[in-house]
PDB file of C-alpha atoms and ligand atoms in Angstrom:
ATOM      1  CA  MET X   1     -32.543  16.304 -83.781  1.00 74.00           C
ATOM      2  CA  THR X   2     -30.349  14.586 -81.214  1.00 84.00           C
ATOM      3  CA  ARG X   3     -31.902  12.064 -78.900  1.00 96.00           C
ATOM      4  CA  ILE X   4     -30.012  12.568 -75.680  1.00 98.00           C
ATOM      5  CA  VAL X   5     -31.559  11.119 -72.542  1.00 98.00           C
ATOM      6  CA  ARG X   6     -29.940  12.438 -69.392  1.00 98.00           C
ATOM      7  CA  VAL X   7     -30.011   9.453 -67.049  1.00 99.00           C
ATOM      8  CA  GLY X   8     -29.450   9.502 -63.305  1.00 99.00           C
ATOM      9  CA  ALA X   9     -28.387   6.164 -61.872  1.00 99.00           C
ATOM     10  CA  ALA X  10     -29.658   6.422 -58.304  1.00 99.00           C
ATOM     11  CA  GLN X  11     -27.565   3.988 -56.333  1.00 99.00           C
ATOM     12  CA  MET X  12     -28.822   3.183 -52.862  1.00 99.00           C
ATOM     13  CA  GLY X  13     -26.946   2.220 -49.771  1.00 98.00           C
ATOM     14  CA  PRO X  14     -28.382  -0.448 -47.471  1.00 98.00           C
ATOM     15  CA  VAL X  15     -32.007  -0.570 -46.388  1.00 98.00           C
ATOM     16  CA  ALA X  16     -32.358  -1.920 -42.864  1.00 98.00           C
ATOM     17  CA  ARG X  17     -34.890  -4.635 -42.059  1.00 98.00           C
ATOM     18  CA  ASP X  18     -36.781  -2.288 -39.768  1.00 98.00           C
ATOM     19  CA  GLU X  19     -36.636   0.720 -42.084  1.00 98.00           C
ATOM     20  CA  THR X  20     -40.155   1.777 -43.026  1.00 98.00           C
ATOM     21  CA  ARG X  21     -41.350   2.127 -46.628  1.00 98.00           C
ATOM     22  CA  ALA X  22     -42.043   5.766 -45.892  1.00 98.00           C
ATOM     23  CA  ALA X  23     -38.426   6.341 -44.827  1.00 98.00           C
ATOM     24  CA  VAL X  24     -37.160   4.600 -47.956  1.00 98.00           C
ATOM     25  CA  VAL X  25     -39.482   6.677 -50.142  1.00 98.00           C
ATOM     26  CA  GLU X  26     -37.982   9.797 -48.518  1.00 98.00           C
ATOM     27  CA  ARG X  27     -34.531   8.605 -49.609  1.00 98.00           C
ATOM     28  CA  LEU X  28     -35.814   7.979 -53.124  1.00 99.00           C
ATOM     29  CA  LEU X  29     -37.389  11.437 -53.199  1.00 98.00           C
ATOM     30  CA  GLU X  30     -34.063  12.984 -52.223  1.00 98.00           C
ATOM     31  CA  LEU X  31     -32.340  11.134 -55.079  1.00 99.00           C
ATOM     32  CA  LEU X  32     -35.138  12.081 -57.480  1.00 98.00           C
ATOM     33  CA  ARG X  33     -34.775  15.760 -56.552  1.00 98.00           C
ATOM     34  CA  ARG X  34     -31.015  15.562 -57.035  1.00 98.00           C
ATOM     35  CA  GLY X  35     -31.725  14.110 -60.455  1.00 98.00           C
ATOM     36  CA  ALA X  36     -34.075  16.955 -61.279  1.00 98.00           C
ATOM     37  CA  GLU X  37     -31.482  19.535 -60.149  1.00 98.00           C
ATOM     38  CA  ARG X  38     -29.017  17.971 -62.550  1.00 98.00           C
ATOM     39  CA  GLY X  39     -31.486  18.019 -65.417  1.00 98.00           C
ATOM     40  CA  CYS X  40     -32.172  14.298 -65.632  1.00 98.00           C
ATOM     41  CA  ASP X  41     -34.956  12.966 -67.829  1.00 98.00           C
ATOM     42  CA  LEU X  42     -34.942   9.578 -66.105  1.00 98.00           C
ATOM     43  CA  VAL X  43     -33.772   8.393 -62.679  1.00 99.00           C
ATOM     44  CA  VAL X  44     -33.094   4.668 -62.302  1.00 99.00           C
ATOM     45  CA  PHE X  45     -33.529   3.068 -58.874  1.00 99.00           C
ATOM     46  CA  PRO X  46     -32.295  -0.455 -57.951  1.00 99.00           C
ATOM     47  CA  GLU X  47     -33.909  -3.880 -57.668  1.00 99.00           C
ATOM     48  CA  LEU X  48     -36.219  -4.327 -54.638  1.00 99.00           C
ATOM     49  CA  ALA X  49     -35.598  -0.690 -53.788  1.00 99.00           C
ATOM     50  CA  LEU X  50     -38.373  -0.285 -51.231  1.00 98.00           C
ATOM     51  CA  THR X  51     -37.213  -2.848 -48.675  1.00 98.00           C
ATOM     52  CA  THR X  52     -34.231  -4.717 -47.412  1.00 98.00           C
ATOM     53  CA  PHE X  53     -33.213  -7.692 -49.582  1.00 98.00           C
ATOM     54  CA  PHE X  54     -35.494 -10.104 -47.693  1.00 98.00           C
ATOM     55  CA  PRO X  55     -34.528 -13.309 -49.637  1.00 98.00           C
ATOM     56  CA  ARG X  56     -31.490 -13.488 -47.378  1.00 98.00           C
ATOM     57  CA  TRP X  57     -33.750 -14.918 -44.675  1.00 98.00           C
ATOM     58  CA  ALA X  58     -35.876 -18.074 -44.488  1.00 98.00           C
ATOM     59  CA  LEU X  59     -38.950 -16.300 -43.199  1.00 98.00           C
ATOM     60  CA  GLU X  60     -41.834 -18.390 -41.863  1.00 97.00           C
ATOM     61  CA  ASP X  61     -44.493 -15.890 -40.838  1.00 98.00           C
ATOM     62  CA  PRO X  62     -46.804 -15.371 -43.869  1.00 98.00           C
ATOM     63  CA  ALA X  63     -47.769 -11.909 -42.676  1.00 98.00           C
ATOM     64  CA  GLU X  64     -44.136 -10.879 -42.387  1.00 98.00           C
ATOM     65  CA  ILE X  65     -43.419 -12.264 -45.866  1.00 98.00           C
ATOM     66  CA  ASP X  66     -46.424 -10.552 -47.436  1.00 98.00           C
ATOM     67  CA  ALA X  67     -45.387  -7.248 -45.913  1.00 98.00           C
ATOM     68  CA  TYR X  68     -42.375  -7.136 -48.246  1.00 98.00           C
ATOM     69  CA  TYR X  69     -44.577  -7.156 -51.374  1.00 98.00           C
ATOM     70  CA  GLU X  70     -46.482  -4.357 -53.069  1.00 98.00           C
ATOM     71  CA  THR X  71     -50.086  -5.210 -53.931  1.00 98.00           C
ATOM     72  CA  GLU X  72     -50.661  -1.945 -55.782  1.00 98.00           C
ATOM     73  CA  MET X  73     -48.487   0.578 -57.528  1.00 98.00           C
ATOM     74  CA  PRO X  74     -48.628   3.344 -56.679  1.00 98.00           C
ATOM     75  CA  SER X  75     -49.861   2.729 -53.147  1.00 98.00           C
ATOM     76  CA  ALA X  76     -50.529   5.318 -50.481  1.00 98.00           C
ATOM     77  CA  THR X  77     -46.873   4.994 -49.429  1.00 98.00           C
ATOM     78  CA  THR X  78     -45.296   5.137 -52.874  1.00 98.00           C
ATOM     79  CA  ARG X  79     -47.625   7.766 -54.333  1.00 98.00           C
ATOM     80  CA  PRO X  80     -45.415  10.675 -53.131  1.00 98.00           C
ATOM     81  CA  LEU X  81     -42.738   9.431 -55.504  1.00 98.00           C
ATOM     82  CA  PHE X  82     -45.149   9.545 -58.447  1.00 98.00           C
ATOM     83  CA  ASP X  83     -46.515  12.958 -57.370  1.00 98.00           C
ATOM     84  CA  GLU X  84     -43.054  14.476 -57.025  1.00 98.00           C
ATOM     85  CA  ALA X  85     -41.882  12.961 -60.320  1.00 98.00           C
ATOM     86  CA  ARG X  86     -44.890  14.481 -62.084  1.00 98.00           C
ATOM     87  CA  ARG X  87     -44.246  17.858 -60.429  1.00 98.00           C
ATOM     88  CA  LEU X  88     -40.577  17.741 -61.465  1.00 98.00           C
ATOM     89  CA  GLY X  89     -41.377  16.360 -64.928  1.00 98.00           C
ATOM     90  CA  ILE X  90     -38.912  13.524 -64.486  1.00 98.00           C
ATOM     91  CA  GLY X  91     -39.338   9.821 -65.204  1.00 98.00           C
ATOM     92  CA  PHE X  92     -38.118   6.927 -63.096  1.00 99.00           C
ATOM     93  CA  HIS X  93     -37.486   3.199 -62.994  1.00 99.00           C
ATOM     94  CA  LEU X  94     -38.210   1.353 -59.746  1.00 99.00           C
ATOM     95  CA  GLY X  95     -37.726  -2.237 -58.618  1.00 99.00           C
ATOM     96  CA  TYR X  96     -39.994  -3.844 -56.019  1.00 99.00           C
ATOM     97  CA  ALA X  97     -41.529  -7.142 -54.921  1.00 99.00           C
ATOM     98  CA  GLU X  98     -44.943  -7.594 -56.528  1.00 99.00           C
ATOM     99  CA  LEU X  99     -47.866  -9.674 -55.213  1.00 98.00           C
ATOM    100  CA  THR X 100     -50.553  -9.823 -57.897  1.00 98.00           C
ATOM    101  CA  PRO X 101     -54.297  -9.947 -57.151  1.00 98.00           C
ATOM    102  CA  ASP X 102     -54.340 -13.632 -58.180  1.00 98.00           C
ATOM    103  CA  GLY X 103     -51.477 -14.486 -55.827  1.00 98.00           C
ATOM    104  CA  HIS X 104     -48.399 -14.500 -58.067  1.00 98.00           C
ATOM    105  CA  ARG X 105     -45.144 -13.174 -56.688  1.00 98.00           C
ATOM    106  CA  TYR X 106     -42.634 -11.491 -58.948  1.00 99.00           C
ATOM    107  CA  ASN X 107     -39.442  -9.512 -58.665  1.00 99.00           C
ATOM    108  CA  THR X 108     -40.646  -6.554 -60.690  1.00 99.00           C
ATOM    109  CA  ALA X 109     -39.554  -3.211 -62.099  1.00 99.00           C
ATOM    110  CA  ILE X 110     -41.589  -0.435 -63.674  1.00 99.00           C
ATOM    111  CA  LEU X 111     -40.751   2.368 -66.057  1.00 99.00           C
ATOM    112  CA  VAL X 112     -42.586   5.590 -65.276  1.00 98.00           C
ATOM    113  CA  ASP X 113     -42.838   8.446 -67.777  1.00 98.00           C
ATOM    114  CA  ARG X 114     -42.423  12.151 -67.027  1.00 98.00           C
ATOM    115  CA  ASP X 115     -46.172  12.503 -66.437  1.00 98.00           C
ATOM    116  CA  ALA X 116     -46.015   9.743 -63.791  1.00 98.00           C
ATOM    117  CA  THR X 117     -47.809   7.146 -65.896  1.00 98.00           C
ATOM    118  CA  ILE X 118     -46.430   3.621 -65.772  1.00 98.00           C
ATOM    119  CA  VAL X 119     -45.366   2.883 -69.344  1.00 98.00           C
ATOM    120  CA  GLY X 120     -43.693  -0.477 -68.787  1.00 98.00           C
ATOM    121  CA  ARG X 121     -43.590  -3.330 -66.288  1.00 98.00           C
ATOM    122  CA  PHE X 122     -40.984  -6.074 -66.280  1.00 99.00           C
ATOM    123  CA  ARG X 123     -40.847  -9.208 -64.148  1.00 99.00           C
ATOM    124  CA  LYS X 124     -37.481 -10.847 -63.529  1.00 99.00           C
ATOM    125  CA  VAL X 125     -36.809 -13.747 -65.872  1.00 99.00           C
ATOM    126  CA  HIS X 126     -33.762 -15.435 -64.308  1.00 98.00           C
ATOM    127  CA  ILE X 127     -34.405 -16.194 -60.630  1.00 99.00           C
ATOM    128  CA  PRO X 128     -31.146 -17.136 -58.901  1.00 98.00           C
ATOM    129  CA  GLY X 129     -30.416 -18.840 -55.605  1.00 98.00           C
ATOM    130  CA  HIS X 130     -32.408 -21.644 -53.983  1.00 98.00           C
ATOM    131  CA  ASP X 131     -35.905 -22.405 -52.690  1.00 98.00           C
ATOM    132  CA  THR X 132     -35.280 -24.170 -49.404  1.00 98.00           C
ATOM    133  CA  ALA X 133     -33.153 -22.951 -46.520  1.00 98.00           C
ATOM    134  CA  GLU X 134     -29.529 -24.070 -46.635  1.00 98.00           C
ATOM    135  CA  PRO X 135     -28.202 -23.635 -43.079  1.00 98.00           C
ATOM    136  CA  TRP X 136     -24.551 -24.050 -44.117  1.00 98.00           C
ATOM    137  CA  ARG X 137     -24.677 -20.653 -45.802  1.00 98.00           C
ATOM    138  CA  PRO X 138     -23.803 -17.566 -43.750  1.00 98.00           C
ATOM    139  CA  PHE X 139     -26.931 -15.990 -45.279  1.00 98.00           C
ATOM    140  CA  GLN X 140     -29.605 -17.271 -47.600  1.00 98.00           C
ATOM    141  CA  HIS X 141     -30.421 -16.352 -51.196  1.00 98.00           C
ATOM    142  CA  LEU X 142     -34.012 -17.603 -51.319  1.00 98.00           C
ATOM    143  CA  GLU X 143     -35.206 -15.772 -54.377  1.00 98.00           C
ATOM    144  CA  ARG X 144     -36.510 -19.038 -55.801  1.00 98.00           C
ATOM    145  CA  ARG X 145     -38.745 -19.402 -52.754  1.00 98.00           C
ATOM    146  CA  TYR X 146     -40.128 -15.893 -52.859  1.00 98.00           C
ATOM    147  CA  PHE X 147     -40.404 -15.219 -56.601  1.00 99.00           C
ATOM    148  CA  GLU X 148     -41.707 -16.987 -59.690  1.00 98.00           C
ATOM    149  CA  GLU X 149     -39.885 -16.883 -63.014  1.00 98.00           C
ATOM    150  CA  SER X 150     -41.611 -14.414 -65.274  1.00 98.00           C
ATOM    151  CA  PRO X 151     -43.617 -16.100 -68.025  1.00 98.00           C
ATOM    152  CA  GLU X 152     -43.581 -12.836 -69.996  1.00 98.00           C
ATOM    153  CA  GLY X 153     -39.949 -12.648 -71.107  1.00 98.00           C
ATOM    154  CA  PHE X 154     -38.263  -9.393 -72.074  1.00 98.00           C
ATOM    155  CA  GLY X 155     -40.259  -6.472 -73.436  1.00 98.00           C
ATOM    156  CA  VAL X 156     -39.397  -2.984 -74.634  1.00 98.00           C
ATOM    157  CA  TRP X 157     -41.286   0.271 -74.484  1.00 98.00           C
ATOM    158  CA  ARG X 158     -41.220   3.524 -76.430  1.00 98.00           C
ATOM    159  CA  ALA X 159     -40.363   6.189 -73.883  1.00 98.00           C
ATOM    160  CA  PHE X 160     -38.000   9.128 -73.385  1.00 98.00           C
ATOM    161  CA  GLY X 161     -37.681   9.554 -77.149  1.00 97.00           C
ATOM    162  CA  GLY X 162     -36.300   6.057 -77.672  1.00 98.00           C
ATOM    163  CA  ILE X 163     -36.868   2.374 -77.017  1.00 98.00           C
ATOM    164  CA  VAL X 164     -36.268   1.274 -73.444  1.00 99.00           C
ATOM    165  CA  GLY X 165     -35.893  -2.224 -72.021  1.00 99.00           C
ATOM    166  CA  MET X 166     -35.562  -3.548 -68.494  1.00 99.00           C
ATOM    167  CA  ALA X 167     -33.820  -6.473 -66.824  1.00 99.00           C
ATOM    168  CA  ILE X 168     -33.252  -7.243 -63.151  1.00 99.00           C
ATOM    169  CA  CYS X 169     -30.021  -8.214 -61.414  1.00 98.00           C
ATOM    170  CA  ASN X 170     -29.238 -11.845 -62.319  1.00 99.00           C
ATOM    171  CA  ASP X 171     -30.737 -11.246 -65.783  1.00 99.00           C
ATOM    172  CA  ARG X 172     -27.700  -9.075 -66.500  1.00 99.00           C
ATOM    173  CA  ARG X 173     -25.364 -12.066 -66.381  1.00 99.00           C
ATOM    174  CA  TRP X 174     -27.089 -13.816 -69.313  1.00 98.00           C
ATOM    175  CA  PRO X 175     -26.205 -12.755 -72.862  1.00 98.00           C
ATOM    176  CA  GLU X 176     -29.670 -13.793 -74.080  1.00 98.00           C
ATOM    177  CA  THR X 177     -31.166 -10.935 -72.059  1.00 99.00           C
ATOM    178  CA  TYR X 178     -29.429  -8.211 -74.038  1.00 99.00           C
ATOM    179  CA  ARG X 179     -29.838  -9.920 -77.414  1.00 98.00           C
ATOM    180  CA  VAL X 180     -33.571 -10.454 -76.995  1.00 98.00           C
ATOM    181  CA  LEU X 181     -33.937  -6.808 -75.984  1.00 99.00           C
ATOM    182  CA  ALA X 182     -31.730  -5.597 -78.845  1.00 98.00           C
ATOM    183  CA  LEU X 183     -33.727  -7.620 -81.362  1.00 98.00           C
ATOM    184  CA  GLN X 184     -36.734  -5.527 -80.336  1.00 98.00           C
ATOM    185  CA  GLY X 185     -34.764  -2.334 -80.852  1.00 98.00           C
ATOM    186  CA  ALA X 186     -33.893  -1.519 -77.234  1.00 99.00           C
ATOM    187  CA  GLU X 187     -31.531   1.450 -77.113  1.00 98.00           C
ATOM    188  CA  LEU X 188     -31.346   1.839 -73.351  1.00 99.00           C
ATOM    189  CA  VAL X 189     -31.672  -0.910 -70.755  1.00 99.00           C
ATOM    190  CA  CYS X 190     -32.282  -0.254 -67.058  1.00 99.00           C
ATOM    191  CA  ILE X 191     -30.972  -2.892 -64.637  1.00 99.00           C
ATOM    192  CA  GLY X 192     -31.203  -2.760 -60.850  1.00 99.00           C
ATOM    193  CA  TYR X 193     -29.235  -5.181 -58.713  1.00 99.00           C
ATOM    194  CA  ASN X 194     -28.568  -6.530 -55.191  1.00 99.00           C
ATOM    195  CA  THR X 195     -25.372  -8.561 -55.378  1.00 98.00           C
ATOM    196  CA  PRO X 196     -23.780  -9.938 -52.198  1.00 98.00           C
ATOM    197  CA  LEU X 197     -19.989  -9.881 -52.386  1.00 98.00           C
ATOM    198  CA  HIS X 198     -19.872 -13.393 -50.916  1.00 98.00           C
ATOM    199  CA  TYR X 199     -21.084 -16.171 -53.205  1.00 98.00           C
ATOM    200  CA  ALA X 200     -21.369 -19.188 -50.903  1.00 98.00           C
ATOM    201  CA  PRO X 201     -21.437 -21.974 -53.577  1.00 98.00           C
ATOM    202  CA  ASP X 202     -18.050 -20.788 -54.901  1.00 98.00           C
ATOM    203  CA  PRO X 203     -16.192 -18.170 -52.839  1.00 98.00           C
ATOM    204  CA  THR X 204     -13.405 -18.002 -55.437  1.00 98.00           C
ATOM    205  CA  GLN X 205     -15.798 -15.640 -57.193  1.00 98.00           C
ATOM    206  CA  ASP X 206     -15.989 -13.227 -54.260  1.00 98.00           C
ATOM    207  CA  PRO X 207     -13.058 -10.987 -55.252  1.00 98.00           C
ATOM    208  CA  LEU X 208     -14.348 -10.921 -58.826  1.00 99.00           C
ATOM    209  CA  GLN X 209     -17.854  -9.596 -58.137  1.00 98.00           C
ATOM    210  CA  GLY X 210     -17.050  -6.086 -59.327  1.00 98.00           C
ATOM    211  CA  PHE X 211     -15.239  -7.396 -62.384  1.00 99.00           C
ATOM    212  CA  HIS X 212     -18.055  -9.752 -63.356  1.00 99.00           C
ATOM    213  CA  ASN X 213     -20.659  -7.024 -62.863  1.00 99.00           C
ATOM    214  CA  HIS X 214     -19.005  -4.670 -65.304  1.00 99.00           C
ATOM    215  CA  LEU X 215     -17.868  -7.470 -67.604  1.00 99.00           C
ATOM    216  CA  VAL X 216     -21.392  -8.658 -68.361  1.00 99.00           C
ATOM    217  CA  MET X 217     -22.969  -5.226 -68.676  1.00 99.00           C
ATOM    218  CA  GLN X 218     -20.161  -3.836 -70.822  1.00 99.00           C
ATOM    219  CA  ALA X 219     -20.256  -6.895 -73.082  1.00 99.00           C
ATOM    220  CA  GLY X 220     -24.045  -6.677 -73.317  1.00 99.00           C
ATOM    221  CA  ALA X 221     -23.864  -2.991 -74.232  1.00 99.00           C
ATOM    222  CA  TYR X 222     -21.139  -3.407 -76.868  1.00 99.00           C
ATOM    223  CA  GLN X 223     -22.331  -6.629 -78.490  1.00 98.00           C
ATOM    224  CA  ASN X 224     -25.803  -5.170 -78.908  1.00 98.00           C
ATOM    225  CA  GLY X 225     -24.995  -1.492 -79.465  1.00 98.00           C
ATOM    226  CA  MET X 226     -27.080  -0.216 -76.565  1.00 98.00           C
ATOM    227  CA  TRP X 227     -26.846   1.904 -73.432  1.00 99.00           C
ATOM    228  CA  VAL X 228     -26.915  -0.062 -70.173  1.00 99.00           C
ATOM    229  CA  VAL X 229     -27.656   1.536 -66.815  1.00 99.00           C
ATOM    230  CA  GLY X 230     -26.734  -0.746 -63.903  1.00 99.00           C
ATOM    231  CA  VAL X 231     -27.826   0.447 -60.478  1.00 99.00           C
ATOM    232  CA  ALA X 232     -26.942  -1.185 -57.173  1.00 99.00           C
ATOM    233  CA  LYS X 233     -28.372  -1.372 -53.735  1.00 98.00           C
ATOM    234  CA  GLY X 234     -24.932  -1.728 -52.189  1.00 98.00           C
ATOM    235  CA  GLY X 235     -23.096  -1.388 -48.920  1.00 98.00           C
ATOM    236  CA  ILE X 236     -23.406  -3.572 -45.849  1.00 98.00           C
ATOM    237  CA  GLU X 237     -27.091  -4.438 -45.537  1.00 98.00           C
ATOM    238  CA  GLU X 238     -28.033  -6.362 -42.405  1.00 98.00           C
ATOM    239  CA  GLY X 239     -24.434  -7.584 -42.114  1.00 98.00           C
ATOM    240  CA  VAL X 240     -24.153  -8.660 -45.760  1.00 98.00           C
ATOM    241  CA  PRO X 241     -21.633  -6.657 -47.814  1.00 98.00           C
ATOM    242  CA  SER X 242     -23.122  -5.979 -51.233  1.00 98.00           C
ATOM    243  CA  LEU X 243     -21.641  -4.709 -54.457  1.00 99.00           C
ATOM    244  CA  ALA X 244     -22.036  -1.044 -55.349  1.00 98.00           C
ATOM    245  CA  GLN X 245     -20.144   0.221 -58.452  1.00 98.00           C
ATOM    246  CA  SER X 246     -23.288   1.359 -60.277  1.00 99.00           C
ATOM    247  CA  ALA X 247     -22.428   2.342 -63.825  1.00 99.00           C
ATOM    248  CA  VAL X 248     -23.732   3.832 -67.031  1.00 99.00           C
ATOM    249  CA  ILE X 249     -22.284   2.050 -70.050  1.00 99.00           C
ATOM    250  CA  ALA X 250     -22.226   3.340 -73.620  1.00 99.00           C
ATOM    251  CA  PRO X 251     -22.893   1.261 -76.756  1.00 98.00           C
ATOM    252  CA  SER X 252     -19.111   1.225 -77.168  1.00 98.00           C
ATOM    253  CA  GLY X 253     -18.919  -0.844 -73.988  1.00 98.00           C
ATOM    254  CA  GLN X 254     -17.202   1.986 -72.147  1.00 99.00           C
ATOM    255  CA  ILE X 255     -18.236   3.001 -68.646  1.00 99.00           C
ATOM    256  CA  VAL X 256     -19.102   6.696 -68.872  1.00 98.00           C
ATOM    257  CA  ALA X 257     -20.162   7.198 -65.241  1.00 99.00           C
ATOM    258  CA  GLN X 258     -19.544   5.123 -62.151  1.00 99.00           C
ATOM    259  CA  ALA X 259     -20.491   5.443 -58.493  1.00 99.00           C
ATOM    260  CA  TYR X 260     -17.538   5.778 -56.143  1.00 98.00           C
ATOM    261  CA  THR X 261     -19.378   5.273 -52.839  1.00 98.00           C
ATOM    262  CA  THR X 262     -21.365   2.349 -51.454  1.00 98.00           C
ATOM    263  CA  GLY X 263     -24.243   4.548 -50.328  1.00 98.00           C
ATOM    264  CA  ASP X 264     -27.020   6.704 -51.746  1.00 98.00           C
ATOM    265  CA  GLU X 265     -25.358   8.378 -54.715  1.00 99.00           C
ATOM    266  CA  LEU X 266     -26.587   9.791 -57.989  1.00 99.00           C
ATOM    267  CA  ILE X 267     -24.407   9.507 -61.060  1.00 98.00           C
ATOM    268  CA  VAL X 268     -25.452  11.225 -64.253  1.00 99.00           C
ATOM    269  CA  ALA X 269     -24.719  10.579 -67.914  1.00 99.00           C
ATOM    270  CA  ASP X 270     -26.011  11.957 -71.183  1.00 98.00           C
ATOM    271  CA  CYS X 271     -27.033   8.929 -73.218  1.00 98.00           C
ATOM    272  CA  ASP X 272     -27.120   9.721 -76.938  1.00 98.00           C
ATOM    273  CA  LEU X 273     -29.482   7.081 -78.264  1.00 98.00           C
ATOM    274  CA  ASP X 274     -28.322   7.677 -81.819  1.00 98.00           C
ATOM    275  CA  TRP X 275     -24.876   6.429 -80.807  1.00 98.00           C
ATOM    276  CA  CYS X 276     -26.357   2.898 -80.879  1.00 98.00           C
ATOM    277  CA  ASP X 277     -26.259   3.077 -84.674  1.00 98.00           C
ATOM    278  CA  HIS X 278     -22.467   3.352 -84.670  1.00 98.00           C
ATOM    279  CA  TYR X 279     -22.515  -0.327 -83.752  1.00 98.00           C
ATOM    280  CA  ARG X 280     -25.854  -1.461 -85.132  1.00 98.00           C
ATOM    281  CA  ARG X 281     -25.150  -0.162 -88.621  1.00 98.00           C
ATOM    282  CA  THR X 282     -21.579  -1.474 -88.804  1.00 98.00           C
ATOM    283  CA  LEU X 283     -19.947  -4.411 -87.036  1.00 98.00           C
ATOM    284  CA  PHE X 284     -23.175  -5.533 -85.363  1.00 98.00           C
ATOM    285  CA  ASP X 285     -25.605  -4.969 -88.212  1.00 98.00           C
ATOM    286  CA  PHE X 286     -27.864  -7.834 -87.182  1.00 98.00           C
ATOM    287  CA  GLU X 287     -29.800  -7.869 -90.447  1.00 98.00           C
ATOM    288  CA  VAL X 288     -26.622  -8.402 -92.452  1.00 98.00           C
ATOM    289  CA  TYR X 289     -24.394 -10.499 -90.240  1.00 98.00           C
ATOM    290  CA  ARG X 290     -26.399 -12.524 -87.722  1.00 98.00           C
ATOM    291  CA  ARG X 291     -26.841 -16.250 -88.427  1.00 98.00           C
ATOM    292  CA  PRO X 292     -29.961 -17.347 -86.535  1.00 98.00           C
ATOM    293  CA  ASP X 293     -29.900 -20.573 -88.546  1.00 98.00           C
ATOM    294  CA  ALA X 294     -26.631 -21.400 -86.759  1.00 98.00           C
ATOM    295  CA  TYR X 295     -27.991 -20.587 -83.310  1.00 98.00           C
ATOM    296  CA  GLY X 296     -30.875 -23.050 -83.071  1.00 98.00           C
ATOM    297  CA  LEU X 297     -29.543 -24.669 -79.890  1.00 98.00           C
ATOM    298  CA  ILE X 298     -29.975 -21.402 -78.013  1.00 97.00           C
ATOM    299  CA  THR X 299     -33.719 -21.917 -77.843  1.00 97.00           C
ATOM    300  CA  GLU X 300     -33.929 -25.676 -78.428  1.00 97.00           C
ATOM    301  CA  ARG X 301     -31.660 -26.733 -75.578  1.00 98.00           C
ATOM    302  CA  LYS X 302     -31.567 -25.614 -71.945  1.00 98.00           C
ATOM    303  CA  GLY X 303     -28.547 -27.420 -70.471  1.00 98.00           C
ATOM    304  CA  ILE X 304     -25.241 -28.688 -71.790  1.00 98.00           C
ATOM    305  CA  VAL X 305     -25.315 -31.949 -73.759  1.00 97.00           C
ATOM    306  CA  PRO X 306     -21.737 -33.005 -74.613  1.00 96.00           C
ATOM    307  CA  PRO X 307     -21.081 -35.226 -77.607  1.00 94.00           C
ATOM    308  CA  PRO X 308     -21.062 -38.996 -76.966  1.00 93.00           C
ATOM    309  CA  ASP X 309     -17.730 -40.490 -75.881  1.00 88.00           C
ATOM    310  CA  GLY X 310     -15.490 -41.409 -78.770  1.00 76.00           C
ATOM    311  CA  ASP X 311     -16.786 -38.736 -81.136  1.00 59.00           C
ATOM    312  CA  GLY X 312     -14.467 -36.269 -82.732  1.00 63.00           C
ATOM    313  CA  PRO X 313     -11.276 -36.357 -84.740  1.00 64.00           C
TER     314      PRO X 313
HETATM  315  N1  CDT J   1     -30.496 -10.238 -56.820  1.00 62.91           N
HETATM  316  C1  CDT J   1     -29.752 -11.080 -57.559  1.00 62.91           C
HETATM  317  O1  CDT J   1     -30.204 -11.585 -58.582  1.00 62.91           O
HETATM  318  N2  CDT J   1     -28.534 -11.372 -57.108  1.00 62.91           N
HETATM  319  C2  CDT J   1     -27.656 -12.337 -57.714  1.00 62.91           C
HETATM  320  C3  CDT J   1     -26.723 -12.849 -56.693  1.00 62.91           C
HETATM  321  C4  CDT J   1     -25.973 -14.023 -57.157  1.00 62.91           C
HETATM  322  S1  CDT J   1     -26.882 -15.501 -57.172  1.00 62.91           S
HETATM  323  C5  CDT J   1     -26.997 -15.955 -55.545  1.00 62.91           C
HETATM  324  C6  CDT J   1     -26.847 -11.744 -58.863  1.00 62.91           C
HETATM  325  O2  CDT J   1     -26.814 -12.360 -59.934  1.00 62.91           O
HETATM  326  O3  CDT J   1     -26.210 -10.704 -58.689  1.00 62.91           O
END
């Protein structure tokens, strides 16, 4: 029996600061229905899909800040998405800001099965940017002010006939993300992102944003023999141009579907989960070829420690 998961990568265009949750949910419903029309099993929405990317502002009003977070999932506002998904028999992945009952704030994504039950929840591990306002920047990236680093790490879940993992935006740039997921058997990884095209600390990277986006996800897919679904909230959001170029990437590292707009757009790909074995049973047979004994520094050391001066041949 083949294990083909038809995945819809539901790219979103910008969400305005004053756009209501209800209006955003209507957009998500439209994308979900398009996915159902095209026979998708799973529709993947981006990071922080329900609101504008609020870490671009140094907000002071606690009530305004709290309003960007979800305290329950589903809530009255997001329940229509769950109800429609159940009616259509389609699963989804959704990123949002989470405020837990005990006051923790995470950049979170959930995996929802075809019967609208939440089967997996992931909290972003790598939190980029800064935690205090830096006025020299044309816009802020205050994720480190608004979100905690997840203490939970990377998990996987059995769903859609396979093993599914999640990562969020900056996580996709780190090779450890994919390897830790692959070591748990992940066959398909969902990744939502909000990536400004301008990177203030080093603008030489600006023209390379699209390249780096695909570079890391394609490498992650190939080196771990897994499907990667990268989904943007792109376009010009509140004056900040953001990367689109959502893509579905095969275990070969090839892009098999890619968005061509910067707005709401659904791209669809049939992901054959058994194709992972082409890589996992050959060149990247971890059990045979990996050398964890040679990789100790990966977990022992956080930063770079060069050898002392004078060492070497
Ligand atoms: N959302 C997110 O993680 N964005 C970052 C932007 C670069 S760091 C300021 C990313 O890695 O795409």
